[in-house]
mmCIF file of C-alpha atoms in Angstrom:
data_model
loop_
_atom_site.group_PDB
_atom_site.id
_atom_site.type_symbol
_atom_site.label_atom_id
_atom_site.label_comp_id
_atom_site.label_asym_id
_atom_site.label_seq_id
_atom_site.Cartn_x
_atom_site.Cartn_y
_atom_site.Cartn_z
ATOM 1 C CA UNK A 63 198.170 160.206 -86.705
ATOM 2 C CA UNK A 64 194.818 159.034 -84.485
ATOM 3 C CA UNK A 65 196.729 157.793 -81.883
ATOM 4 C CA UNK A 66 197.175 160.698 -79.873
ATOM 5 C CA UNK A 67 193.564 162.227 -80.007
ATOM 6 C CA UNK A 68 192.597 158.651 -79.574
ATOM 7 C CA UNK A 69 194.360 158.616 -76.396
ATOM 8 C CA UNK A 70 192.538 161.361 -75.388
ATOM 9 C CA UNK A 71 188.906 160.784 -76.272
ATOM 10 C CA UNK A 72 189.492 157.551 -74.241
ATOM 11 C CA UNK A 73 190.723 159.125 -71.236
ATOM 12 C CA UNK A 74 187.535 161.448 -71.647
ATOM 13 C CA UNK A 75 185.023 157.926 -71.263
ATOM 14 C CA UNK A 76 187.414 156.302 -68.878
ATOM 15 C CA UNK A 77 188.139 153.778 -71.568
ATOM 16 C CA UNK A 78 191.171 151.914 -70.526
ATOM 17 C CA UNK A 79 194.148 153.507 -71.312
ATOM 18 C CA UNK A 80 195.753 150.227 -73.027
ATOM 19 C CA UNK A 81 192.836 149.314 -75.070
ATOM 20 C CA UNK A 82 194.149 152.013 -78.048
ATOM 21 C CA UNK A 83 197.540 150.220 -78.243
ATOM 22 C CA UNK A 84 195.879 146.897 -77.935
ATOM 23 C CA UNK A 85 193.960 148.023 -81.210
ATOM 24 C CA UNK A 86 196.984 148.942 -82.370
ATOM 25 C CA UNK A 87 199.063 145.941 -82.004
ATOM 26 C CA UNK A 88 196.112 143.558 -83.841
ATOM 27 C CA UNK A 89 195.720 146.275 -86.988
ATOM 28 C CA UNK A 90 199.445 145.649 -87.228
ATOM 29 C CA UNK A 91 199.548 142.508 -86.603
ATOM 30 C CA UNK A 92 197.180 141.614 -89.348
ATOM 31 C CA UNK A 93 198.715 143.597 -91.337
ATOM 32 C CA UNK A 94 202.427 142.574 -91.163
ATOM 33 C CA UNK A 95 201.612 138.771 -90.753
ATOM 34 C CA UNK A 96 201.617 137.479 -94.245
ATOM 35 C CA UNK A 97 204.561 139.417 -95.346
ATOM 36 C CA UNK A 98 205.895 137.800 -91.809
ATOM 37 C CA UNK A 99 205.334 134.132 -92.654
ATOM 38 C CA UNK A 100 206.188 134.867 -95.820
ATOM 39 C CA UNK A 101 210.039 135.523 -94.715
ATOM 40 C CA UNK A 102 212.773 132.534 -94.138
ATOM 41 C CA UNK A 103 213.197 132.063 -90.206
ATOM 42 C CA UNK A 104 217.116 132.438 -90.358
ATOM 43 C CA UNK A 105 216.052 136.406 -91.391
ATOM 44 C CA UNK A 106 213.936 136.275 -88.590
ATOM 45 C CA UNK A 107 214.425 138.174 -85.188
ATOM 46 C CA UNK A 108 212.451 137.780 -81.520
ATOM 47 C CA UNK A 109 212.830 140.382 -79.061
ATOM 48 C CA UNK A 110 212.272 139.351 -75.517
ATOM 49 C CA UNK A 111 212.158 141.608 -72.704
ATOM 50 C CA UNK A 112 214.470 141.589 -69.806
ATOM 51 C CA UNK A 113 211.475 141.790 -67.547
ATOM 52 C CA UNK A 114 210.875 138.035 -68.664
ATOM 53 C CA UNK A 115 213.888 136.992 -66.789
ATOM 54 C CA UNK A 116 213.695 135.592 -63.103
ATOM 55 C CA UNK A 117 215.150 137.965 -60.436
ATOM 56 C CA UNK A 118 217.976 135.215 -59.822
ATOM 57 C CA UNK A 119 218.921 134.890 -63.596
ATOM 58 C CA UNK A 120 222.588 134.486 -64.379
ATOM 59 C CA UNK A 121 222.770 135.798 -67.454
ATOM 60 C CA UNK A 122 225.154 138.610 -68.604
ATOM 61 C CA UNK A 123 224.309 141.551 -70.351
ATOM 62 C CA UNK A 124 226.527 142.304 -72.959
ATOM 63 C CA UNK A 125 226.395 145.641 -74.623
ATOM 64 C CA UNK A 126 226.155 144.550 -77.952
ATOM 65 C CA UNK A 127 223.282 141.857 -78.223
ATOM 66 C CA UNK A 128 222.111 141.659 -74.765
ATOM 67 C CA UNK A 129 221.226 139.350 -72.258
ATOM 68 C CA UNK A 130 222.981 135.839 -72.453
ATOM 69 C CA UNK A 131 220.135 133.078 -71.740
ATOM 70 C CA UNK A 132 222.109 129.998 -70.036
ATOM 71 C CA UNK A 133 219.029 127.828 -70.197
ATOM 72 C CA UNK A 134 218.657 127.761 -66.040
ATOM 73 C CA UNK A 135 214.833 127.164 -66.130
ATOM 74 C CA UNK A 136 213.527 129.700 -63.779
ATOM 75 C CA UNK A 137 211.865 131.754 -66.385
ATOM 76 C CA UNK A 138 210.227 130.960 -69.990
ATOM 77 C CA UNK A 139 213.596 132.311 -72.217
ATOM 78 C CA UNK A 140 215.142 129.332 -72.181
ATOM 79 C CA UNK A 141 212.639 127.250 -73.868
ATOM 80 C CA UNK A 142 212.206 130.061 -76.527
ATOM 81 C CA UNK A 143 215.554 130.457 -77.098
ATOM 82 C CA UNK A 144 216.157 126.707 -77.611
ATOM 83 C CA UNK A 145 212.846 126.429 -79.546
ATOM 84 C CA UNK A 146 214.401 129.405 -81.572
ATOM 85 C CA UNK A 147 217.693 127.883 -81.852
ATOM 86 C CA UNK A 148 216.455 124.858 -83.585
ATOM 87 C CA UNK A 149 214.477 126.763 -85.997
ATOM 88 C CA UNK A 150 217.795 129.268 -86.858
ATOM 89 C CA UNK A 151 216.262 132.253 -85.369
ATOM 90 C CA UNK A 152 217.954 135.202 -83.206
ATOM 91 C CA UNK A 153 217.070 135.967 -80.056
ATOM 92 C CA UNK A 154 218.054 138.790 -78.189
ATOM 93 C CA UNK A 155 217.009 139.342 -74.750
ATOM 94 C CA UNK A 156 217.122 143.266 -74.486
ATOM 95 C CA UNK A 157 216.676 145.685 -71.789
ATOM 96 C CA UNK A 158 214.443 148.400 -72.900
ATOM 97 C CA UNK A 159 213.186 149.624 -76.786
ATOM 98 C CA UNK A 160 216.313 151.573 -77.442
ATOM 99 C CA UNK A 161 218.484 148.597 -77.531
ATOM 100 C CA UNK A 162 215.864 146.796 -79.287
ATOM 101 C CA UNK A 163 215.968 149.706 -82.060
ATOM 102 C CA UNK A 164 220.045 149.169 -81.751
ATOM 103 C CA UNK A 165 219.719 145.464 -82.478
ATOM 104 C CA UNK A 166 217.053 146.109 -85.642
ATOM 105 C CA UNK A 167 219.882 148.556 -86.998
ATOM 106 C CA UNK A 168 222.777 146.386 -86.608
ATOM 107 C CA UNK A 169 221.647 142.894 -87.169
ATOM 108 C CA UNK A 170 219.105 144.128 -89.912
ATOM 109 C CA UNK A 171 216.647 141.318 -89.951
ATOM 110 C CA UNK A 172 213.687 141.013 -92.621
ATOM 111 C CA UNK A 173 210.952 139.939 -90.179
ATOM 112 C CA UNK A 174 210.683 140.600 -85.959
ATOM 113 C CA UNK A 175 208.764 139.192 -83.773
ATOM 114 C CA UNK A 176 208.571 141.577 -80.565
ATOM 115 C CA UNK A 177 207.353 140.876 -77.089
ATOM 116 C CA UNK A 178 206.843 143.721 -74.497
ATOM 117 C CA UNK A 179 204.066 145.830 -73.213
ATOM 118 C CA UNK A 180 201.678 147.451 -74.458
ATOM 119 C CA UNK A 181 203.646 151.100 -74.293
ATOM 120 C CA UNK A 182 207.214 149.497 -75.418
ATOM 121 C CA UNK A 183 205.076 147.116 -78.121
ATOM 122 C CA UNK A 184 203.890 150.161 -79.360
ATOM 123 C CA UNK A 185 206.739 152.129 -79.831
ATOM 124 C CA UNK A 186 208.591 148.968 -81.486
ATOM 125 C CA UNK A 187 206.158 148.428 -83.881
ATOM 126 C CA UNK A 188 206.851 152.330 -84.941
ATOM 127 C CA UNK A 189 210.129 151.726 -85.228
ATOM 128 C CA UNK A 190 210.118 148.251 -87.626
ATOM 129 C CA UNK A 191 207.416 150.307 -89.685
ATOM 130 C CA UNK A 192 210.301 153.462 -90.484
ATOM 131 C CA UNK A 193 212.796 150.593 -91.252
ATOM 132 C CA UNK A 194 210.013 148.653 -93.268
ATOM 133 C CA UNK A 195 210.381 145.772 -91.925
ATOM 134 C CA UNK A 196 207.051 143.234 -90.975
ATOM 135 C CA UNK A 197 207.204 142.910 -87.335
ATOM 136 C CA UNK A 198 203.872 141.153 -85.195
ATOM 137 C CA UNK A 199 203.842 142.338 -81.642
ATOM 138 C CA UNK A 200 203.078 139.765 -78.671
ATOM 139 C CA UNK A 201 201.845 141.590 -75.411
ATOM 140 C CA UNK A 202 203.159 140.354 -71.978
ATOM 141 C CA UNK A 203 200.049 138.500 -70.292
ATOM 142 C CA UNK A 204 201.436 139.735 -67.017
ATOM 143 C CA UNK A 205 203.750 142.871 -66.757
ATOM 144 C CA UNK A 206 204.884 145.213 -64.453
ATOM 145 C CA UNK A 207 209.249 145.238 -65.087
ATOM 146 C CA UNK A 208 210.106 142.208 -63.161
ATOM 147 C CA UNK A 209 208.791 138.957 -63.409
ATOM 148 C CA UNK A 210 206.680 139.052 -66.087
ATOM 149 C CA UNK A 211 205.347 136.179 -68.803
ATOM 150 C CA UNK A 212 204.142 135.792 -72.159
ATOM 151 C CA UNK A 213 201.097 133.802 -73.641
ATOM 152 C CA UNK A 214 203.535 130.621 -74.974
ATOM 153 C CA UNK A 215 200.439 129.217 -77.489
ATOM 154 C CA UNK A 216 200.534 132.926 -79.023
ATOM 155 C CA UNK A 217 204.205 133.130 -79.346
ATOM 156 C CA UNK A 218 204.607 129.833 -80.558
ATOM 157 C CA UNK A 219 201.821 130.257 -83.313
ATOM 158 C CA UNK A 220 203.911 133.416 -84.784
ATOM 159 C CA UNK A 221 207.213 131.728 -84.181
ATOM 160 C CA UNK A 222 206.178 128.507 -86.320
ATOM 161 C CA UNK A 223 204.114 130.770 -88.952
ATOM 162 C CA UNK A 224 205.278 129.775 -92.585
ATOM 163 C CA UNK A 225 207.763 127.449 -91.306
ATOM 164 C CA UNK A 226 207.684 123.558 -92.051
ATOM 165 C CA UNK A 227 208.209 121.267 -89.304
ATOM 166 C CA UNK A 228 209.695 118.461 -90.684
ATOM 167 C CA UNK A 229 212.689 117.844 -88.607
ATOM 168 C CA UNK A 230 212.060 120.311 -86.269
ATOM 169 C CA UNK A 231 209.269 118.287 -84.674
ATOM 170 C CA UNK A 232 211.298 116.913 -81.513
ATOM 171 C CA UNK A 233 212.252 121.349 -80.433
ATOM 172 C CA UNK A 234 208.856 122.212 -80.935
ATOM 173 C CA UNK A 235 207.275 119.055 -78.961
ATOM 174 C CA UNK A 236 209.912 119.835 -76.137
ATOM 175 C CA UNK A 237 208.273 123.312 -75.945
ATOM 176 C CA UNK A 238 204.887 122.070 -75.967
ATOM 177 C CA UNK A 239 205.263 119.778 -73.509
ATOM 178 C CA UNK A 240 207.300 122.303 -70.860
ATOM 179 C CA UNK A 241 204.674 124.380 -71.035
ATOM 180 C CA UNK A 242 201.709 121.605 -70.763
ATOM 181 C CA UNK A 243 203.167 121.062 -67.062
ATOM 182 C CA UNK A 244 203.864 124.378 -65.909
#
């Protein structure tokens, strides 16, 4: 109900027109985690963007789920995805928050992690709240529709919230250590 004459009052002071849904995103967030961690990671779903993918990516889009991560190594989804993988989580690659709502009504999960920007983040987080179901949004560190990247230490904190490791050690150290050379 604030949002929109929040949006406005901040254009007024030349706040910066992201720092509402930024607000946003960590209410929610703090809101939705424990009932998040709470929930077993097979009923678990991450939405990534398409924008996360490299401009050369070989993956397929396929109507249904998405994009098709081959594990190439030009972008960061195929580390998440085999992170993921090991833990029994979905992943759907998606190309815009209309699929992703598609994907929540289809697959019905009980928990989402979603990654996007701040404007798509937003609107996804509207949507899991009408379906009622705990979702913590992850911002893109860089966007702009192509070639953009997520904070890995954030995603992998939510990703591995409420889940024990044991035995699942060697995927997450494998993750950890890609991203402690790149």
């Amino acid at each position: 109900l604030l949002y929109g004459p929040l949006t406005i009052v901040s254009d007024l002071f030349g706040v910066e027109p992201d720092s509402i849904d930024r607000i946003f995103i960590k209410l929610n967030n703090n809101l939705a985690f424990d009932e998040f961690k709470a929930t077993d990671p097979c009923e678990r779903v991450i939405l990534l963007p398409q924008c996360m993918r490299d401009a050369s990516c070989p993956a397929k889009l396929r109507p249904v789920d998405g994009f098709h991560c081959i594990s190439c190594g030009r972008c960061q989804i195929g580390s998440i995805k085999h992170l993921c993988d090991d833990l029994n989580m979905k992943v759907f690659i998606v190309p815009g928050g209309s699929f992703a709502k598609r994907i929540l009504k289809s697959y019905r999960p009980r928990a989402v992690v979603g990654v996007a920007c701040f404007s798509e983040l937003y609107e996804g987080l509207l949507n899991t709240g009408m379906l009622k179901i705990p979702a913590v949004g992850i911002p893109l560190i860089r966007d702009g529709c192509v070639g953009t990247a997520v904070d890995e230490a954030m995603l992998l904190d939510v990703i591995l919230a409420g889940i024990d490791l044991t035995g699942k050690a060697k995927a997450y150290e494998e993750f950890r250590c890609h991203y402690m050379r790149s």
